[in-house]
CSV table of N, CA and C in Angstrom, one decimal:
chain,number,residue,atom,x,y,z
A,1,MET,N,81.9,130.0,159.1
A,1,MET,CA,83.1,129.1,159.3
A,1,MET,C,82.9,127.7,158.8
A,2,LYS,N,81.7,127.2,159.1
A,2,LYS,CA,81.3,125.8,158.6
A,2,LYS,C,81.3,125.8,157.1
A,3,LYS,N,80.7,126.8,156.5
A,3,LYS,CA,80.6,126.9,155.1
A,3,LYS,C,81.9,127.0,154.4
A,4,ARG,N,82.8,127.7,155.1
A,4,ARG,CA,84.2,127.8,154.5
A,4,ARG,C,84.9,126.5,154.6
A,5,CYS,N,84.7,125.7,155.7
A,5,CYS,CA,85.3,124.4,155.8
A,5,CYS,C,84.8,123.4,154.7
A,6,ILE,N,83.5,123.5,154.5
A,6,ILE,CA,82.9,122.6,153.5
A,6,ILE,C,83.4,123.0,152.1
A,7,LEU,N,83.5,124.2,151.8
A,7,LEU,CA,84.0,124.7,150.5
A,7,LEU,C,85.5,124.3,150.3
A,8,SER,N,86.3,124.4,151.4
A,8,SER,CA,87.7,124.0,151.3
A,8,SER,C,87.8,122.5,151.1
A,9,PHE,N,86.9,121.7,151.8
A,9,PHE,CA,86.9,120.2,151.6
A,9,PHE,C,86.5,119.9,150.2
A,10,ILE,N,85.5,120.5,149.7
A,10,ILE,CA,85.1,120.2,148.3
A,10,ILE,C,86.2,120.6,147.3
A,11,GLY,N,86.8,121.7,147.5
A,11,GLY,CA,88.0,122.1,146.7
A,11,GLY,C,89.1,121.1,146.7
A,12,ALA,N,89.4,120.7,147.9
A,12,ALA,CA,90.5,119.7,148.1
A,12,ALA,C,90.1,118.4,147.4
A,13,CYS,N,88.9,117.9,147.5
A,13,CYS,CA,88.5,116.7,146.8
A,13,CYS,C,88.5,116.8,145.3
A,14,LEU,N,88.1,118.0,144.8
A,14,LEU,CA,88.2,118.2,143.3
A,14,LEU,C,89.6,118.2,142.8
A,15,THR,N,90.5,118.9,143.6
A,15,THR,CA,91.9,118.9,143.3
A,15,THR,C,92.5,117.5,143.2
A,16,MET,N,92.2,116.7,144.3
A,16,MET,CA,92.7,115.3,144.3
A,16,MET,C,92.1,114.5,143.1
A,17,LEU,N,90.9,114.7,142.8
A,17,LEU,CA,90.3,114.0,141.7
A,17,LEU,C,91.0,114.3,140.4
A,18,PHE,N,91.3,115.6,140.2
A,18,PHE,CA,91.9,116.0,139.0
A,18,PHE,C,93.3,115.4,138.9
A,19,VAL,N,94.1,115.5,140.0
A,19,VAL,CA,95.4,115.0,140.1
A,19,VAL,C,95.5,113.5,139.8
A,20,VAL,N,94.6,112.7,140.4
A,20,VAL,CA,94.5,111.3,140.3
A,20,VAL,C,94.1,110.9,138.9
A,21,SER,N,93.1,111.6,138.3
A,21,SER,CA,92.6,111.3,137.0
A,21,SER,C,93.6,111.5,135.9
A,22,CYS,N,94.6,112.4,136.1
A,22,CYS,CA,95.6,112.7,135.1
A,22,CYS,C,96.8,111.9,135.3
A,23,ASP,N,96.8,111.0,136.2
A,23,ASP,CA,98.0,110.2,136.6
A,23,ASP,C,98.3,109.1,135.6
A,24,ARG,N,97.3,108.6,134.9
A,24,ARG,CA,97.4,107.4,134.1
A,24,ARG,C,97.9,107.8,132.7
A,25,GLU,N,98.7,106.9,132.2
A,25,GLU,CA,99.2,107.0,130.8
A,25,GLU,C,98.2,106.2,129.9
A,26,LEU,N,98.2,106.5,128.6
A,26,LEU,CA,97.3,105.7,127.7
A,26,LEU,C,97.9,104.3,127.6
A,27,PRO,N,97.0,103.4,127.3
A,27,PRO,CA,97.5,102.0,127.1
A,27,PRO,C,98.1,101.9,125.7
A,28,ILE,N,99.4,101.8,125.7
A,28,ILE,CA,100.2,101.7,124.4
A,28,ILE,C,100.8,100.3,124.4
A,29,ASN,N,101.4,100.0,123.3
A,29,ASN,CA,102.1,98.7,123.1
A,29,ASN,C,101.1,97.5,123.3
A,30,LEU,N,100.0,97.7,122.7
A,30,LEU,CA,99.0,96.6,122.8
A,30,LEU,C,99.5,95.4,122.0
A,31,ASN,N,99.1,94.2,122.4
A,31,ASN,CA,99.6,93.0,121.8
A,31,ASN,C,98.7,92.6,120.6
A,32,TYR,N,99.1,93.0,119.4
A,32,TYR,CA,98.3,92.6,118.2
A,32,TYR,C,98.9,91.3,117.7
A,33,LYS,N,98.0,90.5,117.1
A,33,LYS,CA,98.4,89.3,116.5
A,33,LYS,C,98.8,89.6,115.1
A,34,HIS,N,99.8,88.9,114.6
A,34,HIS,CA,100.3,89.0,113.3
A,34,HIS,C,99.3,88.5,112.3
A,35,TYR,N,99.2,89.0,111.2
A,35,TYR,CA,98.2,88.5,110.2
A,35,TYR,C,98.9,88.5,108.8
A,36,ASP,N,98.4,87.7,107.9
A,36,ASP,CA,98.9,87.6,106.6
A,36,ASP,C,98.0,88.3,105.6
A,37,PHE,N,98.5,89.0,104.7
A,37,PHE,CA,97.6,89.7,103.7
A,37,PHE,C,97.0,88.6,102.8
A,38,VAL,N,95.8,88.8,102.5
A,38,VAL,CA,95.1,87.8,101.7
A,38,VAL,C,95.4,88.0,100.2
A,39,SER,N,95.5,89.3,99.8
A,39,SER,CA,95.7,89.5,98.4
A,39,SER,C,96.3,90.9,98.2
A,40,LEU,N,96.9,91.2,97.1
A,40,LEU,CA,97.3,92.5,96.7
A,40,LEU,C,96.2,93.4,96.4
A,41,ASP,N,96.3,94.7,96.6
A,41,ASP,CA,95.3,95.7,96.2
A,41,ASP,C,95.5,96.0,94.7
A,42,GLN,N,94.7,95.4,93.9
A,42,GLN,CA,94.8,95.6,92.4
A,42,GLN,C,94.6,97.1,92.0
A,43,ASN,N,94.0,97.9,92.8
A,43,ASN,CA,93.8,99.3,92.5
A,43,ASN,C,94.8,100.2,93.2
A,44,GLY,N,95.8,99.6,93.7
A,44,GLY,CA,96.8,100.4,94.5
A,44,GLY,C,97.4,101.5,93.6
A,45,GLY,N,97.6,101.3,92.3
A,45,GLY,CA,98.2,102.4,91.5
A,45,GLY,C,97.3,103.5,91.2
A,46,THR,N,96.0,103.4,91.6
A,46,THR,CA,95.1,104.5,91.3
A,46,THR,C,94.8,105.4,92.6
A,47,TRP,N,95.5,105.1,93.7
A,47,TRP,CA,95.3,105.9,94.9
A,47,TRP,C,95.6,107.3,94.7
A,48,THR,N,94.9,108.2,95.4
A,48,THR,CA,95.2,109.6,95.3
A,48,THR,C,96.3,109.9,96.3
A,49,THR,N,97.3,110.7,95.9
A,49,THR,CA,98.4,111.0,96.8
A,49,THR,C,98.0,112.1,97.8
A,50,VAL,N,98.5,112.1,99.0
A,50,VAL,CA,98.1,113.1,100.0
A,50,VAL,C,99.3,114.1,100.2
A,51,LEU,N,100.5,113.6,100.4
A,51,LEU,CA,101.6,114.6,100.7
A,51,LEU,C,102.3,115.0,99.4
A,52,LEU,N,102.2,114.3,98.3
A,52,LEU,CA,102.8,114.6,97.1
A,52,LEU,C,101.8,115.1,96.1
A,53,ALA,N,102.2,116.0,95.2
A,53,ALA,CA,101.4,116.4,94.1
A,53,ALA,C,101.1,115.3,93.1
A,54,SER,N,102.0,114.5,92.9
A,54,SER,CA,101.9,113.3,92.0
A,54,SER,C,102.9,112.2,92.4
A,55,PRO,N,102.6,111.0,92.0
A,55,PRO,CA,103.5,109.9,92.3
A,55,PRO,C,104.9,110.1,91.6
A,56,GLU,N,105.0,110.9,90.5
A,56,GLU,CA,106.2,111.1,89.8
A,56,GLU,C,107.2,111.9,90.7
A,57,GLN,N,106.8,112.5,91.7
A,57,GLN,CA,107.7,113.3,92.6
A,57,GLN,C,108.7,112.3,93.4
A,58,LEU,N,108.3,111.1,93.5
A,58,LEU,CA,109.1,110.1,94.2
A,58,LEU,C,109.7,109.1,93.3
A,59,GLU,N,111.0,109.1,93.1
A,59,GLU,CA,111.6,108.1,92.2
A,59,GLU,C,112.3,107.1,93.0
A,60,ILE,N,111.9,105.8,92.8
A,60,ILE,CA,112.6,104.7,93.5
A,60,ILE,C,113.4,104.0,92.4
A,61,PRO,N,114.7,103.9,92.7
A,61,PRO,CA,115.6,103.2,91.7
A,61,PRO,C,115.3,101.7,91.6
A,62,GLU,N,115.5,101.2,90.5
A,62,GLU,CA,115.4,99.7,90.3
A,62,GLU,C,116.4,99.0,91.1
A,63,PRO,N,116.0,97.9,91.8
A,63,PRO,CA,117.0,97.2,92.6
A,63,PRO,C,118.0,96.5,91.7
A,64,ALA,N,119.2,96.2,92.3
A,64,ALA,CA,120.2,95.5,91.6
A,64,ALA,C,119.8,94.1,91.3
A,65,ASP,N,120.3,93.5,90.3
A,65,ASP,CA,120.0,92.1,89.9
A,65,ASP,C,120.4,91.2,91.1
A,66,VAL,N,119.6,90.1,91.3
A,66,VAL,CA,119.9,89.2,92.5
A,66,VAL,C,121.2,88.5,92.4
A,67,ASN,N,121.7,88.4,91.2
A,67,ASN,CA,123.0,87.7,91.0
A,67,ASN,C,124.2,88.6,91.0
A,68,SER,N,123.9,89.9,91.2
A,68,SER,CA,125.0,90.9,91.1
A,68,SER,C,125.8,90.8,92.4
A,69,THR,N,127.1,91.3,92.4
A,69,THR,CA,128.0,91.3,93.5
A,69,THR,C,127.4,92.3,94.6
A,70,GLN,N,126.9,93.4,94.1
A,70,GLN,CA,126.3,94.4,95.1
A,70,GLN,C,125.2,93.8,95.9
A,71,TYR,N,124.3,93.1,95.2
A,71,TYR,CA,123.1,92.5,95.8
A,71,TYR,C,123.6,91.4,96.8
A,72,GLN,N,124.5,90.5,96.4
A,72,GLN,CA,124.9,89.4,97.2
A,72,GLN,C,125.7,90.0,98.5
A,73,THR,N,126.5,91.0,98.3
A,73,THR,CA,127.2,91.6,99.4
A,73,THR,C,126.2,92.2,100.4
A,74,GLU,N,125.2,92.9,99.9
A,74,GLU,CA,124.2,93.5,100.8
A,74,GLU,C,123.4,92.4,101.5
A,75,LEU,N,123.1,91.4,100.8
A,75,LEU,CA,122.3,90.3,101.4
A,75,LEU,C,123.2,89.6,102.5
A,76,ALA,N,124.5,89.4,102.3
A,76,ALA,CA,125.3,88.8,103.3
A,76,ALA,C,125.5,89.7,104.5
A,77,ASN,N,125.6,91.0,104.3
A,77,ASN,CA,125.7,91.9,105.4
A,77,ASN,C,124.4,91.9,106.3
A,78,LEU,N,123.3,91.8,105.6
A,78,LEU,CA,122.0,91.8,106.3
A,78,LEU,C,121.8,90.5,107.1
A,79,LYS,N,122.2,89.4,106.5
A,79,LYS,CA,122.1,88.1,107.3
A,79,LYS,C,123.1,88.1,108.5
A,80,ASP,N,124.3,88.7,108.3
A,80,ASP,CA,125.2,88.8,109.4
A,80,ASP,C,124.6,89.7,110.5
A,81,ALA,N,124.1,90.8,110.1
A,81,ALA,CA,123.5,91.7,111.1
A,81,ALA,C,122.3,91.1,111.9
A,82,MET,N,121.5,90.3,111.1
A,82,MET,CA,120.3,89.7,111.8
A,82,MET,C,120.8,88.6,112.7
A,83,SER,N,121.9,87.9,112.4
A,83,SER,CA,122.3,86.8,113.3
A,83,SER,C,122.9,87.3,114.6
A,84,ASN,N,123.3,88.6,114.6
A,84,ASN,CA,123.9,89.2,115.8
A,84,ASN,C,123.0,90.1,116.6
A,85,LEU,N,121.7,90.0,116.4
A,85,LEU,CA,120.8,90.9,117.1
A,85,LEU,C,120.7,90.5,118.6
A,86,THR,N,120.5,91.5,119.4
A,86,THR,CA,120.3,91.2,120.9
A,86,THR,C,118.8,90.9,121.0
A,87,SER,N,118.4,90.4,122.2
A,87,SER,CA,117.0,90.1,122.4
A,87,SER,C,116.2,91.3,122.4
A,88,GLN,N,116.7,92.4,122.8
A,88,GLN,CA,116.0,93.7,122.8
A,88,GLN,C,115.8,94.2,121.4
A,89,GLN,N,116.8,94.0,120.5
A,89,GLN,CA,116.6,94.3,119.1
A,89,GLN,C,115.6,93.4,118.4
A,90,ARG,N,115.6,92.1,118.8
A,90,ARG,CA,114.7,91.2,118.2
A,90,ARG,C,113.2,91.6,118.6
A,91,ASN,N,113.1,92.0,119.8
A,91,ASN,CA,111.7,92.4,120.3
A,91,ASN,C,111.3,93.7,119.5
A,92,ALA,N,112.2,94.6,119.3
A,92,ALA,CA,111.9,95.8,118.5
A,92,ALA,C,111.5,95.5,117.1
A,93,VAL,N,112.2,94.5,116.5
A,93,VAL,CA,111.8,94.1,115.1
A,93,VAL,C,110.5,93.5,115.1
A,94,GLU,N,110.2,92.6,116.1
A,94,GLU,CA,108.9,91.9,116.2
A,94,GLU,C,107.8,93.0,116.4
A,95,TYR,N,108.0,93.9,117.2
A,95,TYR,CA,107.1,95.0,117.5
A,95,TYR,C,106.7,95.8,116.3
A,96,TRP,N,107.7,96.2,115.6
A,96,TRP,CA,107.5,97.1,114.4
A,96,TRP,C,107.1,96.4,113.2
A,97,THR,N,107.3,95.1,113.1
A,97,THR,CA,106.9,94.4,111.9
A,97,THR,C,105.5,93.8,112.1
A,98,ASN,N,104.9,93.9,113.3
A,98,ASN,CA,103.6,93.4,113.6
A,98,ASN,C,102.6,94.5,113.6
A,99,ASN,N,102.1,94.8,112.4
A,99,ASN,CA,101.1,95.8,112.2
A,99,ASN,C,101.7,97.3,112.4
A,100,PRO,N,102.7,97.7,111.7
A,100,PRO,CA,103.3,99.0,111.9
A,100,PRO,C,102.4,100.2,111.8
A,101,SER,N,101.4,100.1,110.9
A,101,SER,CA,100.5,101.3,110.8
A,101,SER,C,99.7,101.5,112.1
A,102,ILE,N,99.4,100.4,112.8
A,102,ILE,CA,98.7,100.6,114.0
A,102,ILE,C,99.6,101.1,115.1
A,103,ARG,N,100.9,100.7,115.0
A,103,ARG,CA,101.9,101.2,116.0
A,103,ARG,C,102.0,102.7,115.9
A,104,TRP,N,102.1,103.2,114.7
A,104,TRP,CA,102.2,104.7,114.5
A,104,TRP,C,100.9,105.4,115.0
A,105,MET,N,99.8,104.7,114.8
A,105,MET,CA,98.5,105.3,115.3
A,105,MET,C,98.5,105.4,116.8
A,106,GLU,N,99.1,104.4,117.4
A,106,GLU,CA,99.2,104.4,118.9
A,106,GLU,C,100.0,105.6,119.4
A,107,ILE,N,101.1,105.8,118.7
A,107,ILE,CA,102.0,106.9,119.0
A,107,ILE,C,101.3,108.2,118.8
A,108,ALA,N,100.6,108.4,117.7
A,108,ALA,CA,99.8,109.6,117.4
A,108,ALA,C,98.7,109.9,118.4
A,109,MET,N,98.0,108.8,118.8
A,109,MET,CA,96.9,109.0,119.8
A,109,MET,C,97.5,109.4,121.1
A,110,GLU,N,98.6,108.8,121.5
A,110,GLU,CA,99.3,109.1,122.8
A,110,GLU,C,99.7,110.6,122.8
A,111,LEU,N,100.3,111.1,121.7
A,111,LEU,CA,100.7,112.5,121.6
A,111,LEU,C,99.5,113.4,121.6
A,112,VAL,N,98.5,113.1,120.9
A,112,VAL,CA,97.3,113.9,120.9
A,112,VAL,C,96.7,114.0,122.3
A,113,ALA,N,96.6,112.9,123.0
A,113,ALA,CA,96.0,112.9,124.4
A,113,ALA,C,96.9,113.6,125.4
A,114,LYS,N,98.2,113.4,125.2
A,114,LYS,CA,99.2,113.9,126.2
A,114,LYS,C,99.3,115.4,126.1
A,115,TYR,N,99.3,115.9,124.8
A,115,TYR,CA,99.5,117.4,124.6
A,115,TYR,C,98.2,118.1,124.2
A,116,ASN,N,97.1,117.4,124.2
A,116,ASN,CA,95.8,117.9,123.9
A,116,ASN,C,95.8,118.6,122.5
A,117,LEU,N,96.4,117.9,121.6
A,117,LEU,CA,96.5,118.5,120.2
A,117,LEU,C,95.3,118.3,119.4
A,118,ILE,N,95.0,119.2,118.5
A,118,ILE,CA,94.0,119.1,117.5
A,118,ILE,C,94.8,119.1,116.2
A,119,LEU,N,94.9,118.0,115.5
A,119,LEU,CA,95.8,117.9,114.3
A,119,LEU,C,95.1,118.5,113.1
A,120,GLY,N,95.9,119.3,112.4
A,120,GLY,CA,95.5,119.9,111.1
A,120,GLY,C,96.2,119.1,110.0
A,121,ARG,N,96.2,119.7,108.8
A,121,ARG,CA,96.8,119.0,107.7
A,121,ARG,C,98.3,119.2,107.6
A,122,ASN,N,98.8,120.2,108.3
A,122,ASN,CA,100.2,120.4,108.3
A,122,ASN,C,100.6,121.0,109.6
A,123,GLN,N,101.9,121.2,109.8
A,123,GLN,CA,102.5,121.7,111.1
A,123,GLN,C,101.9,123.1,111.5
A,124,LYS,N,101.6,124.0,110.5
A,124,LYS,CA,101.1,125.3,110.8
A,124,LYS,C,99.7,125.2,111.3
A,125,GLU,N,99.0,124.2,111.1
A,125,GLU,CA,97.6,124.1,111.5
A,125,GLU,C,97.4,123.3,112.8
A,126,ILE,N,98.5,122.8,113.4
A,126,ILE,CA,98.4,122.1,114.7
A,126,ILE,C,98.1,123.1,115.8
A,127,LYS,N,97.1,122.9,116.5
A,127,LYS,CA,96.7,123.8,117.6
A,127,LYS,C,96.5,123.0,118.9
A,128,THR,N,96.6,123.7,120.0
A,128,THR,CA,96.3,123.0,121.2
A,128,THR,C,94.9,123.5,121.7
A,129,HIS,N,94.2,122.7,122.5
A,129,HIS,CA,92.9,123.1,122.9
A,129,HIS,C,92.9,124.4,123.7
A,130,GLN,N,94.0,124.7,124.4
A,130,GLN,CA,94.1,125.9,125.2
A,130,GLN,C,94.2,127.1,124.4
A,131,SER,N,94.7,127.0,123.2
A,131,SER,CA,94.9,128.2,122.3
A,131,SER,C,93.7,128.6,121.5
A,132,THR,N,92.7,127.7,121.5
A,132,THR,CA,91.5,128.0,120.7
A,132,THR,C,90.4,128.7,121.5
C-alpha cells in the first residue's frame, strides 16, 4: 500500500512537471536594434540559387522613370497611405523593417519548437519527431 502511494505521488509529480514545463511559449519579438549596412556585397551576383535553377527564372521588370506620371502617381499614393497609418500599423512597419530575416527566423524557430518539426529541403521532407 505504501509503495503504491509513493509510486502514485511520483507519477503525479512527473505529470505536473511535464505540464508546467510545456506551459511556456518561446521568447519571440525580441527587441533588435536597427543597423545600417556598411557596404554592398560586391559578389552578390555570384551567389548560388537555392530555390531556382538559375537567376534567369525570375524576371524583374525595369521600374518606370522617376519623372513619369505612373511613378509620380504611385509615389503620391504611397505617401498618402503612409501619412494615414495607425499606431498599430506603424509598429508593424517598424517591426518588419528592423532586421526582417531575423524576424522570419524567430517564426521558423517557434514553429519548429511548437510542432517538433525536423525541416527538410521541401514540404515532402518535413517530418515530426513522433513519426520517425
